[in-house]
Short mmCIF file of C-alpha atoms in Angstrom, two decimals:
data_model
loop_
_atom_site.label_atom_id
_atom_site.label_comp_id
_atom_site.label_asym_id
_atom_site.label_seq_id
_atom_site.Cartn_x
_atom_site.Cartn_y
_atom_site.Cartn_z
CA UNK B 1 16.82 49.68 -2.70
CA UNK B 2 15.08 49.10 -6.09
CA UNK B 3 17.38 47.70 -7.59
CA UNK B 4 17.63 45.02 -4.40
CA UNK B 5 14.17 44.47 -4.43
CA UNK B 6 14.12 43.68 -8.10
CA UNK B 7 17.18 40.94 -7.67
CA UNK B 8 15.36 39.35 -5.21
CA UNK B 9 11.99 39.09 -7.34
CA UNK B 10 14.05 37.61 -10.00
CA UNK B 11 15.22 35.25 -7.54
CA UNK B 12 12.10 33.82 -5.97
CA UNK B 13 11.04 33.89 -10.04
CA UNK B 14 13.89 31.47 -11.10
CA UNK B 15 13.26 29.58 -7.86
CA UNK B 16 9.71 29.33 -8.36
CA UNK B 17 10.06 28.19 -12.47
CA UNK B 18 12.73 25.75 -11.47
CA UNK B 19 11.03 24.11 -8.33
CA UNK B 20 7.67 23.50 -11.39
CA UNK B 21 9.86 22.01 -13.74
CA UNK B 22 11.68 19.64 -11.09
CA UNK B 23 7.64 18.76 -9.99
CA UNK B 24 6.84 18.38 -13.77
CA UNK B 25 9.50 15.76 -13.85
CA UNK B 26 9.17 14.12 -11.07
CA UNK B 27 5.25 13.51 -11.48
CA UNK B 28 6.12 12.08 -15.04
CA UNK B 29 9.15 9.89 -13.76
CA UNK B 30 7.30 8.76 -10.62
CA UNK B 31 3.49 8.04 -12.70
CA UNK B 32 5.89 6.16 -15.05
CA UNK B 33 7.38 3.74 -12.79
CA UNK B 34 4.19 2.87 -10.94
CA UNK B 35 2.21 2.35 -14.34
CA UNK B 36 4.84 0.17 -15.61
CA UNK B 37 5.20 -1.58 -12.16
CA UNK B 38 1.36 -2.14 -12.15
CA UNK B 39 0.73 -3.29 -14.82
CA UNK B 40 3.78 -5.90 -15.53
CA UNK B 41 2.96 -6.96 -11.96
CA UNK B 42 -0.47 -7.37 -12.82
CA UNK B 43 0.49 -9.50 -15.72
CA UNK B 44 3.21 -12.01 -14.56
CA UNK B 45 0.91 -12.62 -11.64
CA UNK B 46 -1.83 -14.04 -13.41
CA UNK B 47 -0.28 -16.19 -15.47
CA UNK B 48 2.11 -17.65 -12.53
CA UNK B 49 -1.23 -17.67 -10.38
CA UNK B 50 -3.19 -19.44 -13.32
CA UNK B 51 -0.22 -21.83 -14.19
CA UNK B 52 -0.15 -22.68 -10.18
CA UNK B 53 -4.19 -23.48 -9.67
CA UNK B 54 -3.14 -26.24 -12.88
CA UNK B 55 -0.15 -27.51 -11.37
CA UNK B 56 -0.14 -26.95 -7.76
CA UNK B 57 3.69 -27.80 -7.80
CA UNK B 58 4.63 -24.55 -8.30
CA UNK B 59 2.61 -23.08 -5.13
CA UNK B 60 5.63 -24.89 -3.22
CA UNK B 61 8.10 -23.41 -6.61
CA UNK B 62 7.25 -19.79 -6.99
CA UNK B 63 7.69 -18.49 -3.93
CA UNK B 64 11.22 -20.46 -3.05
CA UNK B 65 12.43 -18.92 -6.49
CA UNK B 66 11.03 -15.20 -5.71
CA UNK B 67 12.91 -15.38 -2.50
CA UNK B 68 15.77 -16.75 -3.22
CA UNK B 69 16.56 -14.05 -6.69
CA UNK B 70 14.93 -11.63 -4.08
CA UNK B 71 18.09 -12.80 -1.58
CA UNK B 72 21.20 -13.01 -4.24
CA UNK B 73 20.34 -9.61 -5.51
CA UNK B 74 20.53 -7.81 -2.40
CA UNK B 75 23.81 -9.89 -1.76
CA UNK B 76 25.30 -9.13 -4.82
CA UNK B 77 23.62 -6.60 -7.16
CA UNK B 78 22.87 -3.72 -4.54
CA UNK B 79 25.92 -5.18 -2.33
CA UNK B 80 23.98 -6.11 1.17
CA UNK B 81 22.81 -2.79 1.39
CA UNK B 82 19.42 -2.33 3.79
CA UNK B 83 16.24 -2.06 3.10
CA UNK B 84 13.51 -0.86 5.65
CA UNK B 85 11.15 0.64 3.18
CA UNK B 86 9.01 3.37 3.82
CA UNK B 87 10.89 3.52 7.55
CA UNK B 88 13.69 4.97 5.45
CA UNK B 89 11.73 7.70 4.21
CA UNK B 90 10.73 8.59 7.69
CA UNK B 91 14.30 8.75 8.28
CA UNK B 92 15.39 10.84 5.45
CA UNK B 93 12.55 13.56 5.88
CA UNK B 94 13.72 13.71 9.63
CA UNK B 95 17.37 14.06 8.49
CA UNK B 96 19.20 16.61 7.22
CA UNK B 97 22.37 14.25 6.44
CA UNK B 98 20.34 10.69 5.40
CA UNK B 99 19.18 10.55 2.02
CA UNK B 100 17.57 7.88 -0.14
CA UNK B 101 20.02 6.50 -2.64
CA UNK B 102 19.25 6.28 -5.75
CA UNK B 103 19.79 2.62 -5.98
CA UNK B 104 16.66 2.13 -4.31
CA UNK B 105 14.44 2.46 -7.39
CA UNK B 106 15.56 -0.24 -9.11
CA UNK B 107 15.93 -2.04 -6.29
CA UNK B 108 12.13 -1.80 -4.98
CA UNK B 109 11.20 -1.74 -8.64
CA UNK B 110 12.45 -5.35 -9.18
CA UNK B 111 12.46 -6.67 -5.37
CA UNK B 112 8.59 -5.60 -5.42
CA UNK B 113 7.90 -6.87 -9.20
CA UNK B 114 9.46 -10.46 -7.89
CA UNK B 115 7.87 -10.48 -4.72
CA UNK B 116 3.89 -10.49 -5.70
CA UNK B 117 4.70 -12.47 -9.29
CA UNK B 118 6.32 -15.38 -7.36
CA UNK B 119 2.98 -15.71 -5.00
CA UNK B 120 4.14 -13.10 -1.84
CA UNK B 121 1.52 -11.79 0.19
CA UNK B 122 2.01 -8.46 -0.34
CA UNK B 123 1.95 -5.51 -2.48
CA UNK B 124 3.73 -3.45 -4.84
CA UNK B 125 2.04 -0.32 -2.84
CA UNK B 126 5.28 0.54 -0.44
CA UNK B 127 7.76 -0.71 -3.43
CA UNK B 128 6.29 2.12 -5.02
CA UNK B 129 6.11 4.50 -2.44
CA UNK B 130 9.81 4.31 -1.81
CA UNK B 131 10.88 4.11 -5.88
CA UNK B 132 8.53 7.43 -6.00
CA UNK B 133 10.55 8.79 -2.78
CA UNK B 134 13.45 8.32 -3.64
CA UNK B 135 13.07 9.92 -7.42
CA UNK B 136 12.21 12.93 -5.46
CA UNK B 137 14.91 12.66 -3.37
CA UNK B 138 17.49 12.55 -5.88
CA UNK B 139 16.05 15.21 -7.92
CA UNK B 140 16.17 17.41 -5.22
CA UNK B 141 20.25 16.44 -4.56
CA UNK B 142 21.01 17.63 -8.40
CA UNK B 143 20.70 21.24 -7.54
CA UNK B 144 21.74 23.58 -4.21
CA UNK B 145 18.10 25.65 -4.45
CA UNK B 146 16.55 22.58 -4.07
CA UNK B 147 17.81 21.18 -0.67
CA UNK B 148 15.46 23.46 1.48
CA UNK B 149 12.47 21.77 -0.66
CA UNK B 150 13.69 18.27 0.45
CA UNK B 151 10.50 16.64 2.09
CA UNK B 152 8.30 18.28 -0.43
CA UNK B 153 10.04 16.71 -3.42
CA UNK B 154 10.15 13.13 -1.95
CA UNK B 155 6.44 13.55 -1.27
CA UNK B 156 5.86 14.78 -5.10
CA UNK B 157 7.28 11.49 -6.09
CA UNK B 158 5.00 9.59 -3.42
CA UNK B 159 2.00 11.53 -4.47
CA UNK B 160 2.43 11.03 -7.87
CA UNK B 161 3.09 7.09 -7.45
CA UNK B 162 0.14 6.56 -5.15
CA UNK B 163 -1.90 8.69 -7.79
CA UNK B 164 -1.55 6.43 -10.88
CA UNK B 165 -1.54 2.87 -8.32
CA UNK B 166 -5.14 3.67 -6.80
CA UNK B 167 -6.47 6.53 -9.62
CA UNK B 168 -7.37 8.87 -7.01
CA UNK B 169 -5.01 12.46 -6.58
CA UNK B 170 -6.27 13.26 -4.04
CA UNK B 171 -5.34 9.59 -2.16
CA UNK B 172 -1.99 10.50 -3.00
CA UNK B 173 -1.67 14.00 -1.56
CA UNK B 174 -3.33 12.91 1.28
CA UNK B 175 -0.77 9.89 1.74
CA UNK B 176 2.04 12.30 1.61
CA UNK B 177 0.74 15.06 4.06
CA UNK B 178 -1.09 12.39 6.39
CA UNK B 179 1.82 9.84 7.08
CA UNK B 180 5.05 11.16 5.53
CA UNK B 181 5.32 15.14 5.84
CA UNK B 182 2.47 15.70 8.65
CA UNK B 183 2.84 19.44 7.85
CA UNK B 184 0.86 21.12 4.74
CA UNK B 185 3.75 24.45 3.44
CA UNK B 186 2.90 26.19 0.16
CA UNK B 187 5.75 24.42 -1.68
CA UNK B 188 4.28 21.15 -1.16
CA UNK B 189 1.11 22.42 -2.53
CA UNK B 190 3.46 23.21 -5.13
CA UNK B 191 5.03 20.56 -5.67
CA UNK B 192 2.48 17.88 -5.16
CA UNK B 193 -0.32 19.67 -7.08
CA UNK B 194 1.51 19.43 -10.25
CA UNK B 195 3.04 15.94 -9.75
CA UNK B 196 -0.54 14.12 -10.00
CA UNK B 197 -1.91 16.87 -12.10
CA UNK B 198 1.23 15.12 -14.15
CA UNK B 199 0.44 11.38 -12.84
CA UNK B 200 -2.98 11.72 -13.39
CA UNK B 201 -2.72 13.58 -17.07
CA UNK B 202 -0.52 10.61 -17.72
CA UNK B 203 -2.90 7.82 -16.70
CA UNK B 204 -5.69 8.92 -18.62
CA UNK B 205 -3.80 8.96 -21.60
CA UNK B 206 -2.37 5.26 -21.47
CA UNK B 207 -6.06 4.98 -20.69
CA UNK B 208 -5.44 3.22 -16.86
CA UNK B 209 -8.53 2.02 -14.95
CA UNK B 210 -10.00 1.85 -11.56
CA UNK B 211 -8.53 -1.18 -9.85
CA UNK B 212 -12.28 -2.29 -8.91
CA UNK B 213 -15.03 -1.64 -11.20
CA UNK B 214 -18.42 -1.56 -9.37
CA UNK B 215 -22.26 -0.53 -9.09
CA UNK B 216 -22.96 0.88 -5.68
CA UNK B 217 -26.18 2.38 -5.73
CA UNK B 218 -27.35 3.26 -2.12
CA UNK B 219 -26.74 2.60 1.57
CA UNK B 220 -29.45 2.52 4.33
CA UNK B 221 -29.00 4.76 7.60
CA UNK B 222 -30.24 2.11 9.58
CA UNK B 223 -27.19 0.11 8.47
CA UNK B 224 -25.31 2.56 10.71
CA UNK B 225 -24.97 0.64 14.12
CA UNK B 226 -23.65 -1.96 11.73
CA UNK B 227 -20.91 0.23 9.73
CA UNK B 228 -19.85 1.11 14.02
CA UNK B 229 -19.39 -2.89 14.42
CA UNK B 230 -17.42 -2.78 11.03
CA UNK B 231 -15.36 0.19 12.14
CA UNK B 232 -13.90 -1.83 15.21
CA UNK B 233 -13.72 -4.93 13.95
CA UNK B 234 -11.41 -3.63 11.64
CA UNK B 235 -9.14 -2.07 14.18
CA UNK B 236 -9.08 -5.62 16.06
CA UNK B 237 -8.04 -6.68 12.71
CA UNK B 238 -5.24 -4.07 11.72
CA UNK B 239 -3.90 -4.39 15.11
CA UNK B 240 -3.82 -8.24 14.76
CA UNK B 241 -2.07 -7.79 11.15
CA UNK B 242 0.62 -5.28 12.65
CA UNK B 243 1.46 -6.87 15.60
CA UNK B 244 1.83 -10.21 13.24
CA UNK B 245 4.24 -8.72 11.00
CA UNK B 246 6.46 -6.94 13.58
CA UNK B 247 6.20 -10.44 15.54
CA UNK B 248 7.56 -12.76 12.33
CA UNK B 249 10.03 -9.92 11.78
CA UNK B 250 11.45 -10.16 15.04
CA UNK B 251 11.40 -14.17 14.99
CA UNK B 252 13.37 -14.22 11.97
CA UNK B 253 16.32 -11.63 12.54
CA UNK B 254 16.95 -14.41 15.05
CA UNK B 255 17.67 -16.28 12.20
CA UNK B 256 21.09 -16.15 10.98
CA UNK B 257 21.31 -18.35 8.25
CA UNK B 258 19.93 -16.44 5.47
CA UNK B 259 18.53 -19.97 3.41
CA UNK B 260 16.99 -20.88 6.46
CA UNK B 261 14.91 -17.99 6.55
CA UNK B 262 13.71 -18.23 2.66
CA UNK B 263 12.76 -22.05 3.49
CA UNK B 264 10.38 -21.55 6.33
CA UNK B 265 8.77 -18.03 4.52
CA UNK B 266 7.90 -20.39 1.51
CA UNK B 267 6.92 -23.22 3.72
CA UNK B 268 4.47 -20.87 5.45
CA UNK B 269 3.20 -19.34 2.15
CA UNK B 270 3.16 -22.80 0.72
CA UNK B 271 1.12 -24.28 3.14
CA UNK B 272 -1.22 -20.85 3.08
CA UNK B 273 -1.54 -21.32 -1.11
CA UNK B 274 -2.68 -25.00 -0.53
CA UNK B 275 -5.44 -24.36 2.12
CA UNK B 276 -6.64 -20.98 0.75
CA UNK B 277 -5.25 -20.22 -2.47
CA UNK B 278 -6.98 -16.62 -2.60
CA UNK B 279 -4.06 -15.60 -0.95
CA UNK B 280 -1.57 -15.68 -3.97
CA UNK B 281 -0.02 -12.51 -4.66
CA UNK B 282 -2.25 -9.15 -3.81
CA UNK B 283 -5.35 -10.78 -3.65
CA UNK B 284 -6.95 -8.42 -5.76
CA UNK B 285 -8.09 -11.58 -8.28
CA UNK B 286 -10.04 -12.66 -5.19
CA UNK B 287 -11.56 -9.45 -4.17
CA UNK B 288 -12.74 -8.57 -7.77
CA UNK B 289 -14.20 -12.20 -7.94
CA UNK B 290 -16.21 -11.28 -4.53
CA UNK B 291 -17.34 -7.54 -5.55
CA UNK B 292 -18.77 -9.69 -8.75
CA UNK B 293 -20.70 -12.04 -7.01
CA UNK B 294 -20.83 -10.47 -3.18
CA UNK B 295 -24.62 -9.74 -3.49
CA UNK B 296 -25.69 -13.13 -4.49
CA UNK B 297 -23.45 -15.07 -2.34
CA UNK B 298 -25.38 -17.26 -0.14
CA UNK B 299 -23.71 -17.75 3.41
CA UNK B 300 -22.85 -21.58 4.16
CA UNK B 301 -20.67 -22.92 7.47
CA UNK B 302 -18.22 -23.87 4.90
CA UNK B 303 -17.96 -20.27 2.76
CA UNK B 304 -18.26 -18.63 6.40
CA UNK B 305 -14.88 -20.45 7.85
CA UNK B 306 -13.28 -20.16 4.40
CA UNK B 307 -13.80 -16.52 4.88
CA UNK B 308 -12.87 -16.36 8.56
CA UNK B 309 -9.68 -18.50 7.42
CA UNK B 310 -8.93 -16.20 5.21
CA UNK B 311 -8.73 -12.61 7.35
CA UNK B 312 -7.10 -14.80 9.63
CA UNK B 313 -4.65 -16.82 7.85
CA UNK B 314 -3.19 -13.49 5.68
CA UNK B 315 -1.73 -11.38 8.19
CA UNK B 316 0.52 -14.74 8.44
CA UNK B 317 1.44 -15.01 4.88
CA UNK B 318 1.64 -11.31 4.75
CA UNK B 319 4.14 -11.62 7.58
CA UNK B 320 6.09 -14.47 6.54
CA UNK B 321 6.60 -12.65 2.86
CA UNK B 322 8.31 -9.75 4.29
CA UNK B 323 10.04 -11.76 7.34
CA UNK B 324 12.12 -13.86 4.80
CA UNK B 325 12.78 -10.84 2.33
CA UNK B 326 10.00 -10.00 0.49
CA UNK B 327 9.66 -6.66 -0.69
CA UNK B 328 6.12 -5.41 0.27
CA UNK B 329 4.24 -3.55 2.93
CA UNK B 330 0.40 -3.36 4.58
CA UNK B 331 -1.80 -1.78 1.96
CA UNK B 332 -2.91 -4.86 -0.09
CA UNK B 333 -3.10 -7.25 3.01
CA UNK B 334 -5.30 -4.30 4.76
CA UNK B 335 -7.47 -4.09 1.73
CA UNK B 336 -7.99 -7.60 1.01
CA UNK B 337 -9.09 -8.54 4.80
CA UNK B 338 -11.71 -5.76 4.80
CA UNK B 339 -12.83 -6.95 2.03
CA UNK B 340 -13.44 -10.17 3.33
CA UNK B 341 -14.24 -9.04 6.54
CA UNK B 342 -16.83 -6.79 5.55
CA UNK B 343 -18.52 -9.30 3.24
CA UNK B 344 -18.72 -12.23 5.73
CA UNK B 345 -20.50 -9.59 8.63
CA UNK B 346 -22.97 -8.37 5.86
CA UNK B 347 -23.32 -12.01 5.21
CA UNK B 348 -23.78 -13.24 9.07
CA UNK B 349 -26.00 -9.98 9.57
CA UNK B 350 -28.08 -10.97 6.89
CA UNK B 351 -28.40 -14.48 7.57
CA UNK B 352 -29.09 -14.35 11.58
CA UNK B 353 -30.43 -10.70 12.40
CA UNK B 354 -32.42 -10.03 9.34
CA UNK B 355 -30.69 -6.90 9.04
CA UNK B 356 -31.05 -6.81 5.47
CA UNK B 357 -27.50 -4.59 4.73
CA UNK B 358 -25.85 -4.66 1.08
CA UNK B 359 -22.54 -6.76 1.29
CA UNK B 360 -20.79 -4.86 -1.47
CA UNK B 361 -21.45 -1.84 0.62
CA UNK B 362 -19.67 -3.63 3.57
CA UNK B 363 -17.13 -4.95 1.40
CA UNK B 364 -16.15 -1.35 0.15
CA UNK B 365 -16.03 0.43 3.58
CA UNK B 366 -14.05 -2.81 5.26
CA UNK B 367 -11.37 -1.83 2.79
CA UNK B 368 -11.25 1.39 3.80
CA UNK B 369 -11.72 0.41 7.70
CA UNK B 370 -8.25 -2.07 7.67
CA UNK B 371 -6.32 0.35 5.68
CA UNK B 372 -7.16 3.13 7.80
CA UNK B 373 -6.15 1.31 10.62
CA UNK B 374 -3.19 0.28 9.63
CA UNK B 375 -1.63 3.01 8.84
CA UNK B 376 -3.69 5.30 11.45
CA UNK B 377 -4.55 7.65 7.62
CA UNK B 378 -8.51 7.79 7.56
CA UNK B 379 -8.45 10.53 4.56
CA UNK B 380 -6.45 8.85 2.85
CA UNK B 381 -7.94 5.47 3.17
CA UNK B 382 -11.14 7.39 2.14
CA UNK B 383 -10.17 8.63 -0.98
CA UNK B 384 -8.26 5.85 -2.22
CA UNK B 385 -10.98 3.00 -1.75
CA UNK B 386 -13.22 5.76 -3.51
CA UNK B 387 -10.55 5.78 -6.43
CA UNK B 388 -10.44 2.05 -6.70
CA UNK B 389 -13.90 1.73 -7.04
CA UNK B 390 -14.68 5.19 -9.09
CA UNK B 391 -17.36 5.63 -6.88
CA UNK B 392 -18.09 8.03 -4.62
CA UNK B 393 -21.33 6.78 -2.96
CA UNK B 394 -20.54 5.70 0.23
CA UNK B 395 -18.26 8.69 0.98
CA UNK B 396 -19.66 9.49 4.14
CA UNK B 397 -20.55 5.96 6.19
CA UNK B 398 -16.62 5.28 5.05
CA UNK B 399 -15.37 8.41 6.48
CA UNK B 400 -17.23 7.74 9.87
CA UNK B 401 -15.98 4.14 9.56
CA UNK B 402 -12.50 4.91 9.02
CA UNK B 403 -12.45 7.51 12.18
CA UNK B 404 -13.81 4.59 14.11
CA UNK B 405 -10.91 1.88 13.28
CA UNK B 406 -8.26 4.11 13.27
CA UNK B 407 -8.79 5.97 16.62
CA UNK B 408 -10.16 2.07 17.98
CA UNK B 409 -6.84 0.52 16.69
CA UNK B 410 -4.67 3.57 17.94
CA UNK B 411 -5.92 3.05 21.46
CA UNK B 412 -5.39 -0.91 21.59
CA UNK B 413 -1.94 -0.37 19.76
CA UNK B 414 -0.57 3.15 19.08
CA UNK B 415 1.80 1.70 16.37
CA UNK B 416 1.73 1.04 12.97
CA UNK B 417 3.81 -1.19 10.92
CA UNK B 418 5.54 2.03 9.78
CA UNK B 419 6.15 3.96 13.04
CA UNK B 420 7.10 1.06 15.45
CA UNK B 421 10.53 1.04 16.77
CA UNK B 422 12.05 -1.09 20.07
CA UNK B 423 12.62 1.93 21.70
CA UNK B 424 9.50 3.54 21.60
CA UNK B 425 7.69 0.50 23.15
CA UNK B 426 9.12 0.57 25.96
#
């Protein structure tokens, strides 16, 4: 009986010390890739962006290119093989027989790096998440102990990827439990805990920084009714972006002619760079302009339309990035519309109510409001907008804000970008 006893100690030991090594690596691997995504991302778009605003040739140049390498690698490097992104994580945690395969982090890797460089209106935030995922998913194939631990090792990788993209941990745990695993088990306290204890040990040492540097130094209570407003605006919004991408997405699988599709996705980003050229890339350049200057920005007709324009004209580019092949998903579009969205209520509030609110404030929580929505994750919308920024201030009007949009959008549209299928609709 002992002697049982003690064999099975041993056991759950070995299990134990070889499920924190396999989180060790994965955290390392994961934090790697997104670093080095990041930040060559981060470079290649600025000087294609700053080359473009020079020559405005290559507004109509980049994004045909991006596409089109996009297109003949999937033909002939990764051999036609799908790609749904993070839908094909759902499908692998829900599966005991579908995996990720492991050409899926060079894939997204490269597909997502191309994308944003060559002017898509997207992110490199689901490219990412599914490089991250799949890491996981293959470490956890390399060894028979491991298969039980399946879900919890894909959402190590996701944690740790989300951790070193928006410097905020606790963004990434939240991510995994919230919209991939939806069920909180020791292991993938495990598991998770060390992989952005990893990803964030990591980052501090290459010496990474918040996305979005800022002051915030109060916020009013009075500005409350207005945050409410904020809060459902956004959901209009994050409905309006989701129902826009699974629209252009369903418009162009009618389209069978693969060039065709590439030539009317850069026509419609084309035409989006000319008239509003904020919406190159991420759109990050544009928000960190805005944060800059947000509280001395006087409201005209003109800055108000180009503002409106611009919530309204991304979901569009957004959509017509990943329609024609783009690699890319919701979380930059969400964040760069609250952004504007925020700032041109504070600035309407200001200029015809006398309300008096700080637009940086409303800048920071419409961020948080879109994202929520969009992917119905308040928490983690929460702590990831705090991580941008590095500030905590305005933890609390965001958290009631991000309740608001995502239980408003969930009631006008119960589906997100991610969770949408044909058959569920009906």
């Amino acid at each position: 009986m002992n002697t049982n006893t003690e064999i099975k100690k041993n056991y759950r030991f070995i299990k134990f010390k070889k499920l924190v090594i396999v989180s060790v690596l994965i955290g390392f691997l994961s934090a790697f890739l997104g670093i080095v995504l990041k930040n060559a991302t981060e470079y290649y778009e600025s000087i294609f962006f700053h080359r473009a605003t020079i020559n405005p040739i290559f507004f109509v140049v980049l994004p045909v290119f991006g596409l089109s390498i996009i297109f003949f690698l999937r033909q002939y490097l990764f051999k036609k093989k799908e790609n749904k992104g993070i839908k094909e994580i759902f499908e692998s945690v829900d599966s005991k027989t579908k995996n990720l395969p492991s050409y899926k982090i060079p894939s997204h890797f490269i597909n997502g790096l191309l994308t944003v460089v060559s002017g898509g209106s997207t992110g490199i935030e689901v490219s990412t998440v599914v490089a991250t995922a799949t890491i996981g998913a293959v470490a956890q194939r390399k060894h028979n102990m491991f298969r039980q631990y399946k879900t919890e090792l894909i959402c190590a990788g996701i944690a740790a990827g989300i951790t070193v993209l928006f410097s905020s941990p606790i963004a990434g745990i939240l991510f995994s439990l919230e919209v991939i695993s939806k069920k909180l088990t020791r292991a993938f306290i495990l598991t998770t805990g060390i992989a952005v204890v990893i990803a964030s040990t990591l980052s501090f040492l290459l010496h990474e920084e918040p996305l979005f540097t800022v002051n915030i130094t109060t916020w009013h209570l009075k500005a409350t009714p207005y945050f409410i407003l904020l809060g459902v605006l956004a959901a209009l919004y994050s409905v309006y972006l989701t129902r826009c991408v699974l629209f252009f997405k369903s418009y162009f699988l009618k389209i069978n002619e693969p060039y065709y599709k590439i030539i009317l996705g850069s026509i419609l980003l084309s035409t989006s760079f000319f008239i509003f050229p904020q919406l190159y890339g991420e759109g990050y350049h544009a928000i960190k302009t805005m944060l800059f200057e947000s509280n001395d920005t006087i409201l005209t007709v003109s800055l108000a339309l180009t503002f409106f324009g611009l919530t309204l004209v991304k979901p569009i580019a957004t959509s017509a990035t990943l329609a024609a092949g783009g690699d890319g998903g919701v979380f930059a579009p969400s964040l760069f519309i609250g952004a504007f969205l925020g700032l041109l209520l504070a600035l309407l509030l200001n200029r015809y109510t006398n309300a008096d609110v700080i637009p940086i404030n409303f800048m920071i929580i419409g961020m948080a409001a879109v994202l929520s929505a969009s992917i119905h994750a308040p928490f983690t919308a929460l702590f990831l907008v705090c991580g941008l920024t590095n500030d905590y201030t305005l933890f609390f009007p965001i958290l009631i804000v991000c309740l608001i949009s995502k239980y408003t959008a969930k009631m006008i549209y119960p589906f997100t970008v991610y969770t949408y299928s044909p058959s569920l609709a009906k």
